[in-house]
């Protein structure tokens, strides 16, 4: 053997396809998603045309060009994403999931009328643990189908909601409601505090569930209730979810009673901070922007809800310019928006800003996609964990198909996502490394059963309200 032969063998080896290289050179991953266009939403907004994502356990260990990721990792399971978009899962920053069972109960009335004449009585008569379980299960099916991997919820019996959410394999920031009247689960503030403290303790450190306190709003909670809920949340380093400046009456009443805006009032009584998620923020001015930005409050814009209730328009562009973080939410899914389709909110957020300002440049496609992903994560104070496809983040990702008539041709990915693609184009969903939907087949929720129960609930709820 001459000295040239080993060199020849070595050089031939490098010409072999990477799949034939010795397996020992590659690290093990649990799941490889390969071949699609990876829209990372990282700081540089990197997009890999022929990309791949490697997942170990519930975290991402590699994102990049397919050839490079495949050279580095071999996996037990591979998802072929060729011809599809791979995105971080969408983040629904504000909703009330069990209310799926009240979907369409009574629409086309004012928020005040809807709350006091319809929904509070309907809740008093119908909401119990069983109700929230079925409502949450139905909502999980609907949200997974729409590519939502994380949602922030405010409701009652939140512990049961947490159990259903975890069973569905979804990530949730789940806020138990504080309100100054007897709620379906807790009749007094003392009971609310005791229930919520137990709830916060139980779910501390859970991989999917982030328990939270949710004082409903300044118009349904006294100063004491707001402060007690915030203090309890802070004792457990939990988020505080609250409706803020969501209607004109709330702003006017705050001026009368407190001599200041709702945002100023919440700041004055010590509620605002970097753990607060404020839904709506419609009646906010320059002064409020400064407070929200300085206190690092995350705001959540709900365009469908604001339009459906004619509540007003949140000045999203101005807030963002002032340094306020703004995510997106569906609100509802009853009375204020009857579905949980966050892709619709992406589209509407852009269009609502455009028509309000009479300027098509008001919010662009990339901005609204950011609001549904990385900025949604920032609004929930979870940007270290979710919101983009990057090494070390949780493996929450979705595959969107591009082979329907509404999906072709594609010149610009963000424009396609914002204005052309629909929730029904979401094909596969992975949350924390676990497949929860594959090729439009749900793997963690029995949706037939959930839909059948929802139809039964319609009958019993209608009877309880003596509706025809
Ligand atoms: Zn709400």
Tab-separated table of C-alpha atoms in Angstrom, residues 1-459:
chain	number	residue	atom	x	y	z
A	1	UNK	CA	0.000	0.000	0.000
A	2	UNK	CA	1.474	3.313	-0.986
A	3	UNK	CA	1.043	6.336	1.203
A	4	UNK	CA	-1.404	7.785	-1.340
A	5	UNK	CA	-4.107	5.169	-0.823
A	6	UNK	CA	-5.410	6.229	2.623
A	7	UNK	CA	-5.713	9.772	1.349
A	8	UNK	CA	-7.733	8.564	-1.607
A	9	UNK	CA	-10.078	6.594	0.661
A	10	UNK	CA	-10.506	9.621	2.892
A	11	UNK	CA	-11.333	11.940	0.018
A	12	UNK	CA	-13.841	9.460	-1.443
A	13	UNK	CA	-15.511	9.205	1.974
A	14	UNK	CA	-16.340	12.906	1.963
A	15	UNK	CA	-18.118	12.464	-1.371
A	16	UNK	CA	-20.619	10.034	0.164
A	17	UNK	CA	-24.061	11.374	1.137
A	18	UNK	CA	-24.128	12.417	4.765
A	19	UNK	CA	-26.689	9.703	5.553
A	20	UNK	CA	-23.987	7.070	4.852
A	21	UNK	CA	-21.423	8.600	7.185
A	22	UNK	CA	-20.635	6.681	10.342
A	23	UNK	CA	-23.596	7.174	12.712
A	24	UNK	CA	-21.371	7.654	15.729
A	25	UNK	CA	-20.339	11.119	14.518
A	26	UNK	CA	-23.871	12.474	14.968
A	27	UNK	CA	-25.606	13.530	18.147
A	28	UNK	CA	-28.922	11.991	19.058
A	29	UNK	CA	-32.124	14.005	18.876
A	30	UNK	CA	-35.673	12.885	19.588
A	31	UNK	CA	-37.293	14.649	16.658
A	32	UNK	CA	-35.977	16.221	13.457
A	33	UNK	CA	-38.204	18.505	11.405
A	34	UNK	CA	-36.497	18.824	8.050
A	35	UNK	CA	-36.792	20.299	4.612
A	36	UNK	CA	-39.201	23.187	5.101
A	37	UNK	CA	-38.761	26.939	5.114
A	38	UNK	CA	-37.882	27.766	8.712
A	39	UNK	CA	-39.181	31.191	9.748
A	40	UNK	CA	-37.239	31.500	12.999
A	41	UNK	CA	-38.479	34.906	14.311
A	42	UNK	CA	-35.067	35.195	16.005
A	43	UNK	CA	-33.520	38.623	16.542
A	44	UNK	CA	-32.185	38.782	12.960
A	45	UNK	CA	-35.499	37.338	11.667
A	46	UNK	CA	-33.487	34.599	9.955
A	47	UNK	CA	-35.293	32.443	7.406
A	48	UNK	CA	-33.779	29.142	6.181
A	49	UNK	CA	-35.220	28.082	2.809
A	50	UNK	CA	-34.199	24.440	3.096
A	51	UNK	CA	-33.967	24.304	6.860
A	52	UNK	CA	-34.330	21.949	9.775
A	53	UNK	CA	-34.997	21.949	13.509
A	54	UNK	CA	-33.598	19.321	15.898
A	55	UNK	CA	-35.401	18.669	19.186
A	56	UNK	CA	-34.240	16.862	22.309
A	57	UNK	CA	-36.840	16.339	25.002
A	58	UNK	CA	-38.901	19.532	25.075
A	59	UNK	CA	-36.211	21.906	23.780
A	60	UNK	CA	-34.726	22.922	20.452
A	61	UNK	CA	-31.069	21.911	20.111
A	62	UNK	CA	-30.398	23.036	16.544
A	63	UNK	CA	-31.955	25.316	13.940
A	64	UNK	CA	-30.353	25.965	10.582
A	65	UNK	CA	-29.747	24.721	7.085
A	66	UNK	CA	-31.015	21.176	6.610
A	67	UNK	CA	-27.671	19.773	5.458
A	68	UNK	CA	-25.889	21.156	8.512
A	69	UNK	CA	-28.512	20.070	11.043
A	70	UNK	CA	-28.700	16.592	9.479
A	71	UNK	CA	-24.916	16.324	9.591
A	72	UNK	CA	-24.959	17.052	13.278
A	73	UNK	CA	-28.065	15.161	14.448
A	74	UNK	CA	-29.773	11.865	13.884
A	75	UNK	CA	-33.233	11.314	15.356
A	76	UNK	CA	-35.599	8.515	16.196
A	77	UNK	CA	-38.412	10.387	14.479
A	78	UNK	CA	-38.310	12.676	11.458
A	79	UNK	CA	-41.016	14.974	10.119
A	80	UNK	CA	-40.643	15.802	6.464
A	81	UNK	CA	-41.599	19.471	6.104
A	82	UNK	CA	-40.567	19.897	2.474
A	83	UNK	CA	-42.742	22.506	0.775
A	84	UNK	CA	-44.106	23.783	4.099
A	85	UNK	CA	-43.438	26.675	6.443
A	86	UNK	CA	-41.999	25.879	9.884
A	87	UNK	CA	-42.894	28.574	12.416
A	88	UNK	CA	-42.847	29.065	16.164
A	89	UNK	CA	-46.325	28.226	17.470
A	90	UNK	CA	-48.749	31.142	17.731
A	91	UNK	CA	-49.360	32.757	21.117
A	92	UNK	CA	-52.911	33.714	22.052
A	93	UNK	CA	-52.287	36.346	24.720
A	94	UNK	CA	-55.841	36.772	25.965
A	95	UNK	CA	-58.880	34.523	26.101
A	96	UNK	CA	-61.397	32.760	28.327
A	97	UNK	CA	-61.346	29.211	26.931
A	98	UNK	CA	-64.296	27.560	28.741
A	99	UNK	CA	-66.554	30.178	27.154
A	100	UNK	CA	-66.465	28.135	23.945
A	101	UNK	CA	-69.655	26.623	25.402
A	102	UNK	CA	-71.286	30.102	25.329
A	103	UNK	CA	-70.203	30.690	21.713
A	104	UNK	CA	-72.955	32.643	19.972
A	105	UNK	CA	-75.166	32.733	23.082
A	106	UNK	CA	-76.012	36.383	22.595
A	107	UNK	CA	-74.258	38.742	20.222
A	108	UNK	CA	-74.730	42.230	18.820
A	109	UNK	CA	-75.134	43.982	22.211
A	110	UNK	CA	-72.857	46.326	24.189
A	111	UNK	CA	-70.164	44.874	26.456
A	112	UNK	CA	-71.930	46.236	29.533
A	113	UNK	CA	-75.268	44.719	28.469
A	114	UNK	CA	-73.677	41.440	27.371
A	115	UNK	CA	-71.850	41.064	30.694
A	116	UNK	CA	-74.671	41.987	33.051
A	117	UNK	CA	-77.774	40.792	31.185
A	118	UNK	CA	-76.437	37.629	29.617
A	119	UNK	CA	-73.057	36.285	30.548
A	120	UNK	CA	-72.895	36.824	34.312
A	121	UNK	CA	-76.355	35.183	34.783
A	122	UNK	CA	-75.466	32.365	32.358
A	123	UNK	CA	-72.228	31.765	34.261
A	124	UNK	CA	-73.966	31.792	37.642
A	125	UNK	CA	-76.372	29.062	36.480
A	126	UNK	CA	-74.073	26.847	34.420
A	127	UNK	CA	-70.391	27.167	35.230
A	128	UNK	CA	-68.925	24.384	37.331
A	129	UNK	CA	-65.858	22.175	37.099
A	130	UNK	CA	-67.436	19.883	34.549
A	131	UNK	CA	-68.373	22.856	32.361
A	132	UNK	CA	-64.870	24.332	32.308
A	133	UNK	CA	-63.352	20.920	31.564
A	134	UNK	CA	-65.460	20.374	28.434
A	135	UNK	CA	-65.135	23.992	27.329
A	136	UNK	CA	-61.359	23.861	27.696
A	137	UNK	CA	-61.149	20.556	25.817
A	138	UNK	CA	-63.136	21.976	22.910
A	139	UNK	CA	-60.964	25.116	22.952
A	140	UNK	CA	-57.785	23.031	22.945
A	141	UNK	CA	-58.918	21.241	19.789
A	142	UNK	CA	-59.821	24.540	18.145
A	143	UNK	CA	-56.597	26.285	19.156
A	144	UNK	CA	-54.277	23.433	18.161
A	145	UNK	CA	-55.989	23.326	14.766
A	146	UNK	CA	-55.264	27.060	14.437
A	147	UNK	CA	-51.570	26.664	15.293
A	148	UNK	CA	-51.839	28.132	18.798
A	149	UNK	CA	-49.342	26.472	21.147
A	150	UNK	CA	-49.550	28.857	24.140
A	151	UNK	CA	-52.547	30.770	25.443
A	152	UNK	CA	-53.235	33.081	28.377
A	153	UNK	CA	-56.570	32.456	30.055
A	154	UNK	CA	-58.722	34.248	32.634
A	155	UNK	CA	-61.597	32.263	34.087
A	156	UNK	CA	-62.972	30.269	37.030
A	157	UNK	CA	-62.011	26.763	38.251
A	158	UNK	CA	-58.653	27.453	36.655
A	159	UNK	CA	-57.211	24.355	38.289
A	160	UNK	CA	-59.504	22.180	36.152
A	161	UNK	CA	-58.553	24.257	33.113
A	162	UNK	CA	-54.900	23.564	33.938
A	163	UNK	CA	-55.513	19.816	34.079
A	164	UNK	CA	-57.286	19.851	30.706
A	165	UNK	CA	-54.614	22.068	29.171
A	166	UNK	CA	-51.851	19.769	30.299
A	167	UNK	CA	-53.763	16.717	29.066
A	168	UNK	CA	-54.047	18.366	25.644
A	169	UNK	CA	-50.284	19.012	25.738
A	170	UNK	CA	-50.723	22.781	25.414
A	171	UNK	CA	-48.769	25.526	27.148
A	172	UNK	CA	-50.921	27.867	29.234
A	173	UNK	CA	-50.631	30.966	31.388
A	174	UNK	CA	-53.742	30.340	33.404
A	175	UNK	CA	-55.173	33.068	35.594
A	176	UNK	CA	-57.731	32.394	38.315
A	177	UNK	CA	-60.241	35.263	38.341
A	178	UNK	CA	-60.770	37.711	41.193
A	179	UNK	CA	-64.008	39.670	40.972
A	180	UNK	CA	-66.110	41.562	43.537
A	181	UNK	CA	-69.210	39.412	43.377
A	182	UNK	CA	-69.816	35.739	44.129
A	183	UNK	CA	-68.100	33.860	41.297
A	184	UNK	CA	-69.117	30.368	40.128
A	185	UNK	CA	-66.191	28.815	42.018
A	186	UNK	CA	-65.526	31.131	44.961
A	187	UNK	CA	-68.123	33.272	46.671
A	188	UNK	CA	-65.915	35.678	48.633
A	189	UNK	CA	-62.533	37.344	48.258
A	190	UNK	CA	-61.183	35.183	51.086
A	191	UNK	CA	-62.251	32.051	49.201
A	192	UNK	CA	-60.702	33.407	45.985
A	193	UNK	CA	-57.403	34.020	47.777
A	194	UNK	CA	-57.378	30.577	49.386
A	195	UNK	CA	-58.301	28.752	46.158
A	196	UNK	CA	-55.754	30.675	44.115
A	197	UNK	CA	-52.919	30.202	46.590
A	198	UNK	CA	-53.515	26.456	46.498
A	199	UNK	CA	-53.644	26.600	42.689
A	200	UNK	CA	-50.387	28.579	42.464
A	201	UNK	CA	-48.643	26.137	44.796
A	202	UNK	CA	-49.872	23.066	42.953
A	203	UNK	CA	-48.570	24.122	39.520
A	204	UNK	CA	-45.257	25.754	40.526
A	205	UNK	CA	-42.511	24.507	38.212
A	206	UNK	CA	-44.798	22.626	35.812
A	207	UNK	CA	-43.310	22.320	32.318
A	208	UNK	CA	-46.472	23.478	30.524
A	209	UNK	CA	-48.672	25.293	33.028
A	210	UNK	CA	-47.875	28.751	34.380
A	211	UNK	CA	-50.454	29.507	37.081
A	212	UNK	CA	-51.430	33.179	37.435
A	213	UNK	CA	-53.697	35.612	39.268
A	214	UNK	CA	-56.350	37.375	37.220
A	215	UNK	CA	-58.063	40.310	38.913
A	216	UNK	CA	-60.781	40.896	36.297
A	217	UNK	CA	-60.550	44.713	35.861
A	218	UNK	CA	-60.704	48.008	37.745
A	219	UNK	CA	-64.440	48.198	37.066
A	220	UNK	CA	-65.226	44.861	38.760
A	221	UNK	CA	-62.544	44.807	41.492
A	222	UNK	CA	-61.993	47.149	44.426
A	223	UNK	CA	-58.578	48.605	45.131
A	224	UNK	CA	-58.160	46.016	47.885
A	225	UNK	CA	-59.031	43.075	45.622
A	226	UNK	CA	-56.592	44.324	42.968
A	227	UNK	CA	-53.798	44.763	45.499
A	228	UNK	CA	-54.440	41.450	47.258
A	229	UNK	CA	-54.431	39.530	43.959
A	230	UNK	CA	-51.206	41.254	42.876
A	231	UNK	CA	-49.528	40.565	46.225
A	232	UNK	CA	-50.478	36.889	46.063
A	233	UNK	CA	-49.128	36.591	42.496
A	234	UNK	CA	-45.855	38.231	43.534
A	235	UNK	CA	-45.446	35.933	46.508
A	236	UNK	CA	-45.241	33.040	44.017
A	237	UNK	CA	-43.513	34.936	41.157
A	238	UNK	CA	-46.606	34.384	39.040
A	239	UNK	CA	-47.968	36.649	36.306
A	240	UNK	CA	-50.924	39.010	36.810
A	241	UNK	CA	-53.524	39.003	34.029
A	242	UNK	CA	-56.026	41.866	33.864
A	243	UNK	CA	-58.343	43.726	31.461
A	244	UNK	CA	-57.116	47.333	31.197
A	245	UNK	CA	-58.778	50.391	29.633
A	246	UNK	CA	-61.047	48.247	27.508
A	247	UNK	CA	-64.051	50.550	27.287
A	248	UNK	CA	-64.851	54.243	27.331
A	249	UNK	CA	-67.049	53.937	30.401
A	250	UNK	CA	-64.172	52.398	32.355
A	251	UNK	CA	-61.947	55.348	31.452
A	252	UNK	CA	-64.657	57.927	32.292
A	253	UNK	CA	-65.484	56.273	35.618
A	254	UNK	CA	-61.793	56.137	36.516
A	255	UNK	CA	-61.472	59.850	35.796
A	256	UNK	CA	-64.478	60.541	38.028
A	257	UNK	CA	-63.586	58.190	40.869
A	258	UNK	CA	-59.784	58.302	40.825
A	259	UNK	CA	-59.059	61.522	38.962
A	260	UNK	CA	-56.796	59.621	36.579
A	261	UNK	CA	-56.731	57.072	33.736
A	262	UNK	CA	-57.080	53.318	34.401
A	263	UNK	CA	-53.351	52.821	33.653
A	264	UNK	CA	-52.338	55.641	36.010
A	265	UNK	CA	-54.643	54.279	38.691
A	266	UNK	CA	-53.226	50.743	38.452
A	267	UNK	CA	-49.747	52.235	38.613
A	268	UNK	CA	-50.582	54.419	41.602
A	269	UNK	CA	-51.903	51.480	43.619
A	270	UNK	CA	-48.816	49.391	42.839
A	271	UNK	CA	-50.315	46.786	40.544
A	272	UNK	CA	-48.242	47.451	37.394
A	273	UNK	CA	-44.895	45.740	36.928
A	274	UNK	CA	-42.865	43.425	34.678
A	275	UNK	CA	-45.172	40.529	35.563
A	276	UNK	CA	-48.403	42.148	34.342
A	277	UNK	CA	-50.246	41.186	31.159
A	278	UNK	CA	-52.773	43.896	30.273
A	279	UNK	CA	-55.488	42.927	27.820
A	280	UNK	CA	-56.885	45.550	25.430
A	281	UNK	CA	-55.295	48.930	26.418
A	282	UNK	CA	-57.642	50.900	24.157
A	283	UNK	CA	-58.148	54.078	26.204
A	284	UNK	CA	-54.472	54.906	26.726
A	285	UNK	CA	-52.582	58.130	26.022
A	286	UNK	CA	-48.928	59.219	25.739
A	287	UNK	CA	-48.630	59.406	29.510
A	288	UNK	CA	-49.966	55.854	29.817
A	289	UNK	CA	-47.520	54.607	27.128
A	290	UNK	CA	-44.640	55.879	29.274
A	291	UNK	CA	-45.945	54.071	32.345
A	292	UNK	CA	-46.608	50.816	30.471
A	293	UNK	CA	-43.158	50.937	28.898
A	294	UNK	CA	-41.285	51.862	32.093
A	295	UNK	CA	-43.110	49.231	34.123
A	296	UNK	CA	-42.493	46.646	31.374
A	297	UNK	CA	-46.150	45.704	31.220
A	298	UNK	CA	-47.049	43.343	28.370
A	299	UNK	CA	-50.105	44.495	26.428
A	300	UNK	CA	-52.367	42.268	24.367
A	301	UNK	CA	-54.315	43.623	21.403
A	302	UNK	CA	-57.601	41.896	20.520
A	303	UNK	CA	-58.764	43.335	17.195
A	304	UNK	CA	-61.804	41.059	16.593
A	305	UNK	CA	-63.124	41.703	20.083
A	306	UNK	CA	-62.585	45.461	19.897
A	307	UNK	CA	-64.405	45.605	16.572
A	308	UNK	CA	-67.246	43.254	17.514
A	309	UNK	CA	-68.018	45.172	20.723
A	310	UNK	CA	-67.243	48.526	19.090
A	311	UNK	CA	-65.007	49.174	22.090
A	312	UNK	CA	-62.558	51.357	20.228
A	313	UNK	CA	-59.151	50.873	18.659
A	314	UNK	CA	-55.979	50.271	20.604
A	315	UNK	CA	-53.211	52.631	19.390
A	316	UNK	CA	-50.861	49.706	18.739
A	317	UNK	CA	-48.466	51.554	16.429
A	318	UNK	CA	-48.008	54.430	18.862
A	319	UNK	CA	-47.573	52.072	21.812
A	320	UNK	CA	-44.920	50.086	19.981
A	321	UNK	CA	-43.145	53.281	18.975
A	322	UNK	CA	-43.104	54.301	22.654
A	323	UNK	CA	-41.467	51.001	23.589
A	324	UNK	CA	-44.541	49.139	24.833
A	325	UNK	CA	-44.584	45.408	24.049
A	326	UNK	CA	-47.808	44.364	22.324
A	327	UNK	CA	-48.944	40.806	21.628
A	328	UNK	CA	-52.171	39.493	20.101
A	329	UNK	CA	-55.224	37.752	21.496
A	330	UNK	CA	-58.577	36.443	20.416
A	331	UNK	CA	-60.474	37.320	23.598
A	332	UNK	CA	-63.852	35.556	23.582
A	333	UNK	CA	-64.589	32.941	22.454
A	334	UNK	CA	-68.118	34.191	23.148
A	335	UNK	CA	-69.749	37.583	22.822
A	336	UNK	CA	-66.592	39.439	21.877
A	337	UNK	CA	-65.233	37.112	19.197
A	338	UNK	CA	-66.742	33.751	18.639
A	339	UNK	CA	-63.634	31.808	17.727
A	340	UNK	CA	-60.033	31.166	18.756
A	341	UNK	CA	-58.432	31.715	15.363
A	342	UNK	CA	-55.278	33.733	16.027
A	343	UNK	CA	-54.380	33.889	12.312
A	344	UNK	CA	-57.540	35.937	11.824
A	345	UNK	CA	-56.257	38.346	14.496
A	346	UNK	CA	-52.935	38.673	12.646
A	347	UNK	CA	-54.820	39.725	9.535
A	348	UNK	CA	-57.264	42.010	11.363
A	349	UNK	CA	-54.609	43.708	13.517
A	350	UNK	CA	-52.925	44.971	10.361
A	351	UNK	CA	-56.140	45.971	8.606
A	352	UNK	CA	-57.735	47.639	11.641
A	353	UNK	CA	-54.646	49.826	12.101
A	354	UNK	CA	-54.601	50.690	8.398
A	355	UNK	CA	-58.244	51.771	8.184
A	356	UNK	CA	-58.146	53.644	11.499
A	357	UNK	CA	-55.138	55.670	10.451
A	358	UNK	CA	-56.179	55.743	6.779
A	359	UNK	CA	-52.642	54.582	6.035
A	360	UNK	CA	-51.783	51.151	4.548
A	361	UNK	CA	-48.339	51.435	6.128
A	362	UNK	CA	-49.727	51.674	9.682
A	363	UNK	CA	-48.881	48.077	10.724
A	364	UNK	CA	-47.119	45.855	8.201
A	365	UNK	CA	-47.265	42.095	7.698
A	366	UNK	CA	-44.001	41.310	9.472
A	367	UNK	CA	-45.043	43.360	12.509
A	368	UNK	CA	-48.325	41.519	12.976
A	369	UNK	CA	-46.601	38.124	12.591
A	370	UNK	CA	-44.168	39.286	15.292
A	371	UNK	CA	-47.116	40.169	17.527
A	372	UNK	CA	-48.410	36.591	17.201
A	373	UNK	CA	-45.007	35.006	17.930
A	374	UNK	CA	-41.978	36.683	19.527
A	375	UNK	CA	-43.779	39.822	20.722
A	376	UNK	CA	-46.614	37.638	22.011
A	377	UNK	CA	-43.999	35.805	24.068
A	378	UNK	CA	-42.570	39.129	25.316
A	379	UNK	CA	-46.076	40.307	26.265
A	380	UNK	CA	-46.461	37.190	28.430
A	381	UNK	CA	-42.906	37.691	29.798
A	382	UNK	CA	-41.955	34.302	28.341
A	383	UNK	CA	-39.533	35.359	25.599
A	384	UNK	CA	-36.701	33.323	27.092
A	385	UNK	CA	-38.837	30.210	26.735
A	386	UNK	CA	-40.987	30.590	23.599
A	387	UNK	CA	-41.820	32.841	20.634
A	388	UNK	CA	-38.994	31.968	18.240
A	389	UNK	CA	-37.169	28.927	16.919
A	390	UNK	CA	-33.749	29.143	18.581
A	391	UNK	CA	-31.425	26.808	20.430
A	392	UNK	CA	-32.464	26.326	24.036
A	393	UNK	CA	-36.056	27.460	23.589
A	394	UNK	CA	-39.037	25.181	24.057
A	395	UNK	CA	-39.822	23.096	20.989
A	396	UNK	CA	-43.178	24.697	20.143
A	397	UNK	CA	-43.538	24.763	16.377
A	398	UNK	CA	-46.111	24.472	13.631
A	399	UNK	CA	-46.025	23.312	10.016
A	400	UNK	CA	-48.139	25.289	7.579
A	401	UNK	CA	-48.962	23.749	4.205
A	402	UNK	CA	-48.516	25.730	1.013
A	403	UNK	CA	-50.406	23.557	-1.442
A	404	UNK	CA	-53.880	25.098	-1.361
A	405	UNK	CA	-55.136	27.606	-3.938
A	406	UNK	CA	-55.018	30.432	-1.369
A	407	UNK	CA	-51.347	29.672	-0.644
A	408	UNK	CA	-49.823	30.085	-4.108
A	409	UNK	CA	-47.824	31.790	-5.444
A	410	UNK	CA	-45.763	33.105	-2.541
A	411	UNK	CA	-43.596	36.195	-3.039
A	412	UNK	CA	-43.309	37.303	0.561
A	413	UNK	CA	-43.612	34.932	3.524
A	414	UNK	CA	-44.869	37.493	6.070
A	415	UNK	CA	-47.482	38.882	3.673
A	416	UNK	CA	-48.625	35.338	2.920
A	417	UNK	CA	-48.948	34.577	6.636
A	418	UNK	CA	-50.775	37.806	7.431
A	419	UNK	CA	-53.132	38.119	4.498
A	420	UNK	CA	-53.490	34.831	2.593
A	421	UNK	CA	-52.895	31.781	4.760
A	422	UNK	CA	-55.651	30.549	7.072
A	423	UNK	CA	-55.814	28.543	10.283
A	424	UNK	CA	-56.978	25.610	8.146
A	425	UNK	CA	-53.557	25.626	6.451
A	426	UNK	CA	-51.910	24.576	9.734
A	427	UNK	CA	-51.130	20.866	9.311
A	428	UNK	CA	-48.879	19.768	12.145
A	429	UNK	CA	-48.275	21.111	15.656
A	430	UNK	CA	-45.498	20.258	18.114
A	431	UNK	CA	-45.584	21.576	21.699
A	432	UNK	CA	-42.659	20.956	24.015
A	433	UNK	CA	-41.296	18.395	21.556
A	434	UNK	CA	-44.563	16.435	21.563
A	435	UNK	CA	-46.664	16.002	18.433
A	436	UNK	CA	-50.180	17.169	19.285
A	437	UNK	CA	-51.458	17.298	15.700
A	438	UNK	CA	-50.022	15.489	12.705
A	439	UNK	CA	-51.315	16.086	9.171
A	440	UNK	CA	-54.459	17.691	10.634
A	441	UNK	CA	-55.161	14.711	12.910
A	442	UNK	CA	-55.408	15.658	16.587
A	443	UNK	CA	-53.394	13.329	18.803
A	444	UNK	CA	-54.140	14.592	22.318
A	445	UNK	CA	-57.805	15.614	22.267
A	446	UNK	CA	-60.888	13.562	21.427
A	447	UNK	CA	-62.582	16.322	19.475
A	448	UNK	CA	-65.629	14.285	18.388
A	449	UNK	CA	-66.491	13.739	22.028
A	450	UNK	CA	-65.830	17.403	22.925
A	451	UNK	CA	-68.071	18.592	20.077
A	452	UNK	CA	-70.866	16.207	21.062
A	453	UNK	CA	-70.758	17.508	24.633
A	454	UNK	CA	-70.779	21.111	23.411
A	455	UNK	CA	-74.003	20.436	21.505
A	456	UNK	CA	-75.551	18.972	24.668
A	457	UNK	CA	-74.457	22.020	26.652
A	458	UNK	CA	-76.267	24.282	24.201
A	459	UNK	CA	-79.552	22.637	25.180
